[in-house]
Short mmCIF file of C-alpha atoms and ligand atoms in Angstrom, two decimals:
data_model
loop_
_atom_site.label_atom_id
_atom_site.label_comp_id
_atom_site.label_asym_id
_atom_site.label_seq_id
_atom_site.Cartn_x
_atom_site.Cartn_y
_atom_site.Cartn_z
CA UNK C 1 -35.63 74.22 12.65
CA UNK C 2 -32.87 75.63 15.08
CA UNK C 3 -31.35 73.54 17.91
CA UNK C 4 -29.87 74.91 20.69
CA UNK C 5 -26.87 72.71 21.36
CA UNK C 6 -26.68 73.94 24.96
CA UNK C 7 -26.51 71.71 27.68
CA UNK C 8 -30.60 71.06 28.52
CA UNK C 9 -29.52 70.03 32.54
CA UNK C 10 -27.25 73.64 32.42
CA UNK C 11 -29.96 75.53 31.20
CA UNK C 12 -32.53 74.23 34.10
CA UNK C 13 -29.83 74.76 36.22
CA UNK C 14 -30.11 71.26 37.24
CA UNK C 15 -27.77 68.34 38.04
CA UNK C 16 -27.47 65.03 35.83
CA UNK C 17 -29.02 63.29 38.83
CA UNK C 18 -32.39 65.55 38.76
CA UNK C 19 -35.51 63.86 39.68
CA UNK C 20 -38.96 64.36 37.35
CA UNK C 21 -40.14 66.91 39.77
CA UNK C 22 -36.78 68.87 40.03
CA UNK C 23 -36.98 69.19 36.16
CA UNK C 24 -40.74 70.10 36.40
CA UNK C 25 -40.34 72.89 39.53
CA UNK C 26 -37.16 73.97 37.90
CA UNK C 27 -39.19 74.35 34.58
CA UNK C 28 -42.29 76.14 36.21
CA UNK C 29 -39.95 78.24 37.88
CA UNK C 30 -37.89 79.85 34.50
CA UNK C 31 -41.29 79.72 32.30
CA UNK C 32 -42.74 82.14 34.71
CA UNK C 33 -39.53 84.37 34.47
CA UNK C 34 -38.94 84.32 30.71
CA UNK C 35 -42.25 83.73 29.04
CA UNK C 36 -42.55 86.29 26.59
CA UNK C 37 -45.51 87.66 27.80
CA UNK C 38 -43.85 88.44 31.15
CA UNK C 39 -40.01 89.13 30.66
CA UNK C 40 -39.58 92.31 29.39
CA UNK C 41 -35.75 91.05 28.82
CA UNK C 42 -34.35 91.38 25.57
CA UNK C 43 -33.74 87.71 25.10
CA UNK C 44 -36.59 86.59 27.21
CA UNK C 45 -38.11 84.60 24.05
CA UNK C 46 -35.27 82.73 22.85
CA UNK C 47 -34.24 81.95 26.62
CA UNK C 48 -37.79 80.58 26.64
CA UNK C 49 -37.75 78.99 23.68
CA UNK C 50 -34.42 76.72 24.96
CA UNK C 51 -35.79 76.35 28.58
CA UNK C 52 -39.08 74.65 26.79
CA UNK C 53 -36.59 72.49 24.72
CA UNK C 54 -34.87 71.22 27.88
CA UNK C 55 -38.23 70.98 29.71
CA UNK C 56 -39.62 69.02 26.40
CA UNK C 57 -36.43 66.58 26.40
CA UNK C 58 -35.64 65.78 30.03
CA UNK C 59 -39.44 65.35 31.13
CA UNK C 60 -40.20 62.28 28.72
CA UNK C 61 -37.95 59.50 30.09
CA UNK C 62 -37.47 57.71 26.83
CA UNK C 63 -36.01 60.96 25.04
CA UNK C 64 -34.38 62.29 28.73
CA UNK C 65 -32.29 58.72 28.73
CA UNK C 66 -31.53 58.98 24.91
CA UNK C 67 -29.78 62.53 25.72
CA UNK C 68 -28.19 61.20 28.94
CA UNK C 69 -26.31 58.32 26.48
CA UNK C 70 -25.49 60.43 23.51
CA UNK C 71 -26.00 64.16 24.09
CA UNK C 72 -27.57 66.01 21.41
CA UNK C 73 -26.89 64.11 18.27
CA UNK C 74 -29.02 61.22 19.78
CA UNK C 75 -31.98 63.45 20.28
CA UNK C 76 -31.15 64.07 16.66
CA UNK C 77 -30.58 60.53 16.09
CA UNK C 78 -33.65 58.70 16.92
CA UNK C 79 -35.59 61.60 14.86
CA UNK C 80 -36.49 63.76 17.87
CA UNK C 81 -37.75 67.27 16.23
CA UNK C 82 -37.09 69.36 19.32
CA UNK C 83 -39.14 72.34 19.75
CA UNK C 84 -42.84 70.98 18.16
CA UNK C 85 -44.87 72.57 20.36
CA UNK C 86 -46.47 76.12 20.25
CA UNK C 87 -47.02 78.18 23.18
CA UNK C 88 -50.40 77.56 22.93
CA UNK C 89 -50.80 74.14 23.85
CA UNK C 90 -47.64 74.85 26.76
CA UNK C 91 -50.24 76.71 27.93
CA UNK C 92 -53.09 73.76 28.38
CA UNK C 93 -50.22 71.77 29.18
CA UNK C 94 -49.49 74.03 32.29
CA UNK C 95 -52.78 74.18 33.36
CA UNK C 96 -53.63 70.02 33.17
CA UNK C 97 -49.83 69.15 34.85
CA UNK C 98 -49.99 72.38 37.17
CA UNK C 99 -53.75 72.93 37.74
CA UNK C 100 -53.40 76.58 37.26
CA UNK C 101 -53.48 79.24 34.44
CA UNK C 102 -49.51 80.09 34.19
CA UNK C 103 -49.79 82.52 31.77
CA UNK C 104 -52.90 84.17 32.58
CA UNK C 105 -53.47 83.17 28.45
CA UNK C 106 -57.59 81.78 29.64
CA UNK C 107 -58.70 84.76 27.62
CA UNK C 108 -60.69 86.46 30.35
CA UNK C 109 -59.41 89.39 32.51
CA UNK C 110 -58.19 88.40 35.50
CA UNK C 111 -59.58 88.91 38.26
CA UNK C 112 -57.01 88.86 40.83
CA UNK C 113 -57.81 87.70 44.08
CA UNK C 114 -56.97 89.26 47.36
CA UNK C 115 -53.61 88.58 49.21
CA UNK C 116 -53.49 86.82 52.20
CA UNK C 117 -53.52 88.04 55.53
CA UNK C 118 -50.93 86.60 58.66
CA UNK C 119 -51.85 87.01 62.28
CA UNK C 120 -50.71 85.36 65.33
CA UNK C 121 -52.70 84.91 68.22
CA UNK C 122 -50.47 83.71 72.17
CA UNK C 123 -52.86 81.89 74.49
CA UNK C 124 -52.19 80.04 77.77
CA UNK C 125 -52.64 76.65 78.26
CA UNK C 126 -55.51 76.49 80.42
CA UNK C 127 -57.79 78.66 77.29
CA UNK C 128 -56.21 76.46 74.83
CA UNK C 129 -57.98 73.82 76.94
CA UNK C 130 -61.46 75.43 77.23
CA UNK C 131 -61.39 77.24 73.79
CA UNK C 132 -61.43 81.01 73.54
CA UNK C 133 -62.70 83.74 71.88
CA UNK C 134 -59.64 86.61 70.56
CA UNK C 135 -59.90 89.99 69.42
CA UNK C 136 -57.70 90.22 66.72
CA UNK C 137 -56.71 93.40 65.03
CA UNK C 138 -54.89 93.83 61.70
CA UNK C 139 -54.56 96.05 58.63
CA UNK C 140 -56.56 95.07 55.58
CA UNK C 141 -57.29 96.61 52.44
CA UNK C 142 -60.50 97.03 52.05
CA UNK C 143 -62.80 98.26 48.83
CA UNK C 144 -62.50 101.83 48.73
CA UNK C 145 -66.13 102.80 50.20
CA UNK C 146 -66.04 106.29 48.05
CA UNK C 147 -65.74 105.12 44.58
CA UNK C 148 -67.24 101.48 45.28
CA UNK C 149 -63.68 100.64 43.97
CA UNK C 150 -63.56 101.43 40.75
CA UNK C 151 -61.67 104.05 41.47
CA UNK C 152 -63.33 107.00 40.06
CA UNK C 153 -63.89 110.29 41.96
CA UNK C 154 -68.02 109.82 42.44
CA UNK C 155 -69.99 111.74 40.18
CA UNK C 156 -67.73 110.59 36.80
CA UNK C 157 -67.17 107.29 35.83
CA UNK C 158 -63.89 105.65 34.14
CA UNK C 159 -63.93 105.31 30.77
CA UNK C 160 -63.94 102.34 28.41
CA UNK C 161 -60.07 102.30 27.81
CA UNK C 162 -59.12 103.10 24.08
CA UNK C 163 -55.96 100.85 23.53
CA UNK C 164 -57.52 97.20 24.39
CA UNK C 165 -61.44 98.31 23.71
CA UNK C 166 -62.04 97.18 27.44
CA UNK C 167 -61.43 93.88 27.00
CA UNK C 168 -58.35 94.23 29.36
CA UNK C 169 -56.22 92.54 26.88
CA UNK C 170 -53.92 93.04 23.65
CA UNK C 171 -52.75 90.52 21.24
CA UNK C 172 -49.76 90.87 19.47
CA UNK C 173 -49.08 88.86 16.77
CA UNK C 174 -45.20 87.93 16.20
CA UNK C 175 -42.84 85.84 14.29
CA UNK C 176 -40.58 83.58 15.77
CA UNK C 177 -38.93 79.75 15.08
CA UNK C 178 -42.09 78.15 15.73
CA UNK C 179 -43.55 80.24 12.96
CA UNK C 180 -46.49 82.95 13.43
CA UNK C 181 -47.92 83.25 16.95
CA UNK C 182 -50.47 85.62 19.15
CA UNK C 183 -49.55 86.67 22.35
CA UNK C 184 -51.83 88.23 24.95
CA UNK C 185 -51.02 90.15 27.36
CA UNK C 186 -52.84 92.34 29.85
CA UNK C 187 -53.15 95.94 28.36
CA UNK C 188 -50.25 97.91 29.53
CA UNK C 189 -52.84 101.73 29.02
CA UNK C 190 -55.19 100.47 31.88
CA UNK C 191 -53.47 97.56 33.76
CA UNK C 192 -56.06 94.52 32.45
CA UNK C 193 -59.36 96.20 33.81
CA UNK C 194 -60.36 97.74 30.48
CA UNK C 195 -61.27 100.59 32.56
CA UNK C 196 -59.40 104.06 32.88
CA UNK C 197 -60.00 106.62 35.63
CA UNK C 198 -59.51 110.09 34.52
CA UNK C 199 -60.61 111.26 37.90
CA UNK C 200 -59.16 109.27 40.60
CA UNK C 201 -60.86 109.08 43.58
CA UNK C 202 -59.54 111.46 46.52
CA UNK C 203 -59.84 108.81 49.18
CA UNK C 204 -57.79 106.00 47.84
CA UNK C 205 -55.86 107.54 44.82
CA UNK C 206 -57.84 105.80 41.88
CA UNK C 207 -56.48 102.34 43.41
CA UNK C 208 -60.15 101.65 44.21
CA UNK C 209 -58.42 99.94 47.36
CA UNK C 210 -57.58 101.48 50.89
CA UNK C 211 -56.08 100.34 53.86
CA UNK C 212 -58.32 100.04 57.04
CA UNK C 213 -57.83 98.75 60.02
CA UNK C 214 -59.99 95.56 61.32
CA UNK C 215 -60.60 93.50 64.10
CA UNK C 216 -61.98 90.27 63.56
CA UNK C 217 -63.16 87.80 66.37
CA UNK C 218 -61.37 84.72 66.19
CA UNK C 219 -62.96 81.61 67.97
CA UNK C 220 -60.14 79.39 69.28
CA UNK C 221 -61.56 75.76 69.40
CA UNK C 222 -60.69 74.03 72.54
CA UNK C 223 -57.60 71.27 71.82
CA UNK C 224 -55.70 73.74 69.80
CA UNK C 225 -52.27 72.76 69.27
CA UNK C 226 -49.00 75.22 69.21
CA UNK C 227 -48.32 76.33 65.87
CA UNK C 228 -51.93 75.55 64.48
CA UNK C 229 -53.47 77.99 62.20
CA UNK C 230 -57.08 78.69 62.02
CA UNK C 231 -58.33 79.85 58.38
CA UNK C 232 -61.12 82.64 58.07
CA UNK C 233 -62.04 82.80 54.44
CA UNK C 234 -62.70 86.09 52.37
CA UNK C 235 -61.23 88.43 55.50
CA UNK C 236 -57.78 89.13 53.79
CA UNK C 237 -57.18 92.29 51.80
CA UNK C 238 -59.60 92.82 48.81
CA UNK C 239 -58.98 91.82 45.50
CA UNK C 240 -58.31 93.80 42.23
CA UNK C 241 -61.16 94.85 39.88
CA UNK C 242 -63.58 93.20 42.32
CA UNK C 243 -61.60 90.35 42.78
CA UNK C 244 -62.27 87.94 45.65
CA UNK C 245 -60.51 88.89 49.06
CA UNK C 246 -57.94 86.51 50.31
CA UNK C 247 -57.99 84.80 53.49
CA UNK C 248 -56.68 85.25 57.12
CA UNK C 249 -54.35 82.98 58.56
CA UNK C 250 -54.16 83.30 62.21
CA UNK C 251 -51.20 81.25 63.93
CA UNK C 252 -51.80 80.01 67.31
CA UNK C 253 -48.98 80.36 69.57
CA UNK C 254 -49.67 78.59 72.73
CA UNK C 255 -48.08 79.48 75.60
CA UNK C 256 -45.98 76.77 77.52
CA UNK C 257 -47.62 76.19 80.79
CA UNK C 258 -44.56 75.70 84.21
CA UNK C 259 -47.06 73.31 85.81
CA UNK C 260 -47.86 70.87 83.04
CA UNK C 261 -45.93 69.32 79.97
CA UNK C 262 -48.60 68.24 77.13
CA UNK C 263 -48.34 65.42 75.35
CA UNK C 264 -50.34 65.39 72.04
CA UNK C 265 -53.94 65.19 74.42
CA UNK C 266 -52.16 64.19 77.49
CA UNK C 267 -50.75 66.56 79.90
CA UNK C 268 -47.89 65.46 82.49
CA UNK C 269 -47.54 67.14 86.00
CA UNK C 270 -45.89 66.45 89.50
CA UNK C 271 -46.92 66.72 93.09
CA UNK C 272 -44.41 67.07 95.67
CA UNK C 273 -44.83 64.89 98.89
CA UNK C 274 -42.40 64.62 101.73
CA UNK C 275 -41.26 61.29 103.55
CA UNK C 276 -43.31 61.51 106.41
CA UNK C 277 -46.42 62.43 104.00
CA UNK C 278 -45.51 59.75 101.23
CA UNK C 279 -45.00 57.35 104.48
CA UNK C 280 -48.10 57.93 106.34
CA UNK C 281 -50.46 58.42 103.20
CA UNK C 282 -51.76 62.21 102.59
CA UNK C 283 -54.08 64.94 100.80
CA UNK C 284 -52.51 66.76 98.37
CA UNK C 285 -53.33 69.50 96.14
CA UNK C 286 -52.85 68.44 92.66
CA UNK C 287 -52.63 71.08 90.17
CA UNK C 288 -55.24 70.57 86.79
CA UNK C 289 -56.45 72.03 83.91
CA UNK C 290 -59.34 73.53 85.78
CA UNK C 291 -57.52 74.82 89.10
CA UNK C 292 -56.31 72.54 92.20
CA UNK C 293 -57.72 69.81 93.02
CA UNK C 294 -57.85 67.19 96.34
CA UNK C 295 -55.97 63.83 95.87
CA UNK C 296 -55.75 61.42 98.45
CA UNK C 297 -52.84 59.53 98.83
CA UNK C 298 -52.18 56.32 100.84
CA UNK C 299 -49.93 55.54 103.10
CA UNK C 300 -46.81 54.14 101.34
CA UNK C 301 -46.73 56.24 98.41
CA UNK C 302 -43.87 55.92 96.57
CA UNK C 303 -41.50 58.26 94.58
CA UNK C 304 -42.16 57.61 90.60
CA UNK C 305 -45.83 56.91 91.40
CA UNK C 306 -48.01 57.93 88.63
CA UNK C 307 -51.66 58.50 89.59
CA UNK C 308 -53.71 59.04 85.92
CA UNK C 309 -56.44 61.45 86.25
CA UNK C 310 -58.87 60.47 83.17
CA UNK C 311 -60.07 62.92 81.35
CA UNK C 312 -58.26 65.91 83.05
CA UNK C 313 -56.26 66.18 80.10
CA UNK C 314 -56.69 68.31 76.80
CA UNK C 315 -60.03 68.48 75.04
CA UNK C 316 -59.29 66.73 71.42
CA UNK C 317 -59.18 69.31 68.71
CA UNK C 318 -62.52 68.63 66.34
CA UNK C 319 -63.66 65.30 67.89
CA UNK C 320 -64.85 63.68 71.82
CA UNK C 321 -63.56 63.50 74.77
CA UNK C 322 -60.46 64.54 76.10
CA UNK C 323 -56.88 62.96 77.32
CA UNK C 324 -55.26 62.25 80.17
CA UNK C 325 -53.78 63.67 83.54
CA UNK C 326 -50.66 61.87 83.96
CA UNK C 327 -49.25 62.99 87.75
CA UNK C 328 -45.79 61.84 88.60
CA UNK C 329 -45.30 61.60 92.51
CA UNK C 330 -41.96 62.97 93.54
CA UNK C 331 -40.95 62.59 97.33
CA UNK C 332 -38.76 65.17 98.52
CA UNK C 333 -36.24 63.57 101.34
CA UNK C 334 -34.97 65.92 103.97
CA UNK C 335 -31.43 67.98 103.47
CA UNK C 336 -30.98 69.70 106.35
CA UNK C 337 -32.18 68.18 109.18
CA UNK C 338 -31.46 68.82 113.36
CA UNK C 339 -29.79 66.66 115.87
CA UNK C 340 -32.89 65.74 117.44
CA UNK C 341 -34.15 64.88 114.10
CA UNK C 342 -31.36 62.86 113.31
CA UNK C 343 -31.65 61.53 116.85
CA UNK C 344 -35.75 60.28 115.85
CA UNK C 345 -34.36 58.89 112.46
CA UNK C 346 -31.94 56.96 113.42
CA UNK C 347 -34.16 55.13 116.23
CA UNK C 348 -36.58 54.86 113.57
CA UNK C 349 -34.15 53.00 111.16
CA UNK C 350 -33.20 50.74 114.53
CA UNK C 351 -37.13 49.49 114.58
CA UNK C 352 -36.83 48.87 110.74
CA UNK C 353 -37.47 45.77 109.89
CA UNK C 354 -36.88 44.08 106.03
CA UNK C 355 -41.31 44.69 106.18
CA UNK C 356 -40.87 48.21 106.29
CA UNK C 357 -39.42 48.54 103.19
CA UNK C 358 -41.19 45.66 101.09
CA UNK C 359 -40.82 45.80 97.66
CA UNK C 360 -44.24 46.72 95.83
CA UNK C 361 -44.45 44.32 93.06
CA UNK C 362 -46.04 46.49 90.50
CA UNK C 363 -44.16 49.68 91.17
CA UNK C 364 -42.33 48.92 87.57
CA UNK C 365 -45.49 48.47 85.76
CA UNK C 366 -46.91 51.97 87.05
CA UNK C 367 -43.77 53.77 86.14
CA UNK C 368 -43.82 52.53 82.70
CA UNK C 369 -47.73 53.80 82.35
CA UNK C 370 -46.42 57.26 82.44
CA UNK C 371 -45.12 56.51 78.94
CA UNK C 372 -47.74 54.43 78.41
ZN1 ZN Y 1 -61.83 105.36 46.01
ZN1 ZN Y 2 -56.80 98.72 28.23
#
């Protein structure tokens, strides 16, 4: 049996200090560029053949640690036989570490499903709040209506193709190190539907597939957060041979809102007062969700104030109830004034006494609830 003596880290492309999942990504990665029933490069198969070695070696930690001490005549050494494995079994292996069918080798023509579809949907603040219903336009492919996508110009039908018997498959039985093997592949005459077209359809070339142009109606749920993406299933572009269609992704971009700053459910916001009003207690408008709204404030209002507004916040996405209103009061002092307003402020300030100003206990513990 031949060993490659090349260095198994080099030929993963990986450093000494690799973890188990570098050696396995790196691994999945090269199989699916060199297996033989993919690579059309000459020396796809022996590259394969070494990059299954490495994988074989560096993936069991008792054999990985023997080649870290002593290279390739350890491996050798403790009566490691690299290279015991058919392609076969690599296969199963795939599937049960992987959970999918690497090699397309389960027997059966694939199917392939549908790509996916992106779309990105911009909302304001206020809908992301309520929920809302988008009109969303994209390009799709779409089953060729005309043929019923198989294809064929209506009125013939393809043909059962004559090189894989329509089974959509060819095996091809070859020699190699391991010994004697069967490969499959997808039959190169019809593409792996078994099916030829000898008169392709005029409306979508014999691709059984055309591009139309959709709009789907996307429901927004309220709560949505920036950068969320809402799934609808089976709305992508079709897939091949009667594949399944894939799936739309629409992103949801929401807009940032100049009155509010959200917080996960909680939004933030600020009302402007001036002295006189923060002084001698006020209504304000107060800017929400829903529109303006009244807000009384007393007398003695101070900057840093934070009056909470429950429930005025966002709905929360997929459950009850909704946040907070958080509103910071900011009290705007004057920066131009006149000489006759000077004249009233300082006489003011002369009938200041240290009871004017008293010092509101609690004003700490309300600034710290706006961070809660
Ligand atoms: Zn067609
Ligand atoms: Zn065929």
């Amino acid at each position: 049996m031949a060993t490659t003596e090349r260095d198994y880290y080099e030929l993963l492309g990986l450093s000494r200090r690799a973890s188990d999942q570098d050696i396995k990504s790196a691994f999945r990665k090269l199989a699916r560029e060199l297996h033989p029933d993919v690579s059309e490069a000459p020396d796809a198969e022996e590259r394969f053949r070494e990059v299954a070695e490495a994988y074989q070696v560096l993936s069991n930690s008792e054999t990985r640690e023997l080649y870290d001490r002593y290279g390739h005549a350890g491996l050798k050494g403790g009566g490691f036989t690299p290279g015991s494995f058919d392609f076969g079994n690599l296969s199963d292996i795939f599937s049960a570490f992987f959970g999918d069918d690497l090699f397309g080798m389960g027997g059966r023509t694939r199917r392939a499903r549908g790509a996916d579809i992106a779309a990105v949907v911009e909302i304001e603040l206020a809908e992301a709040a309520r929920g809302v219903t988008r009109d969303i336009p994209f390009q799709v492919s779409v089953t060729c209506d005309r043929c019923n996508g198989n294809g064929a110009e209506p009125g013939t039908s393809p043909i059962t193709c004559p090189a894989c018997g329509g089974g959509g498959r060819v095996q091809q039985v070859s020699r190699s190190v391991f010994g004697e093997f069967v490969r499959t592949s997808s039959c190169p005459q019809c593409g792996g539907s078994g099916n030829l077209v000898t008169t392709p359809c005029t409306e979508c070339d014999g691709s059984g597939r055309k591009v139309a142009a959709r709009r789907l109606d996307v429901t927004i749920p309220a709560g949505i957060h920036d950068g969320q993406q809402i799934r609808i299933s089976g709305e992508g572009h079709a897939g091949q041979l009667g594949g399944r269609s894939g799936d739309v992704y629409v992103r949801v971009r929401v807009h940032p809102d100049p009155r509010f700053v959200r917080d996960g459910d909680d939004i933030f916001s600020t009302v402007h007062l001036n002295i006189v009003e923060a002084a001698l207690g006020t209504q304000a408008n107060v800017e929400t969700l829903e529109g303006p709204i009244e807000i009384e404030f007393p007398p003695g209002t101070q900057p840093g104030e934070v009056r909470v507004l429950r429930g005025r916040g966002m709905p929360v996405l997929n459950g009850f109830g909704r946040g907070d209103q958080r509103v910071l009061v900011n009290v705007s002092v004057p920066r131009q004034i006149s000489d006759e307003q000077r004249q009233l402020l300082e006489e003011f300030e002369r009938l200041s006494t240290h009871e004017t100003y008293k010092k509101d206990e609690s004003f700490f513990d309300k600034l710290k609830s706006v961070f809660r």
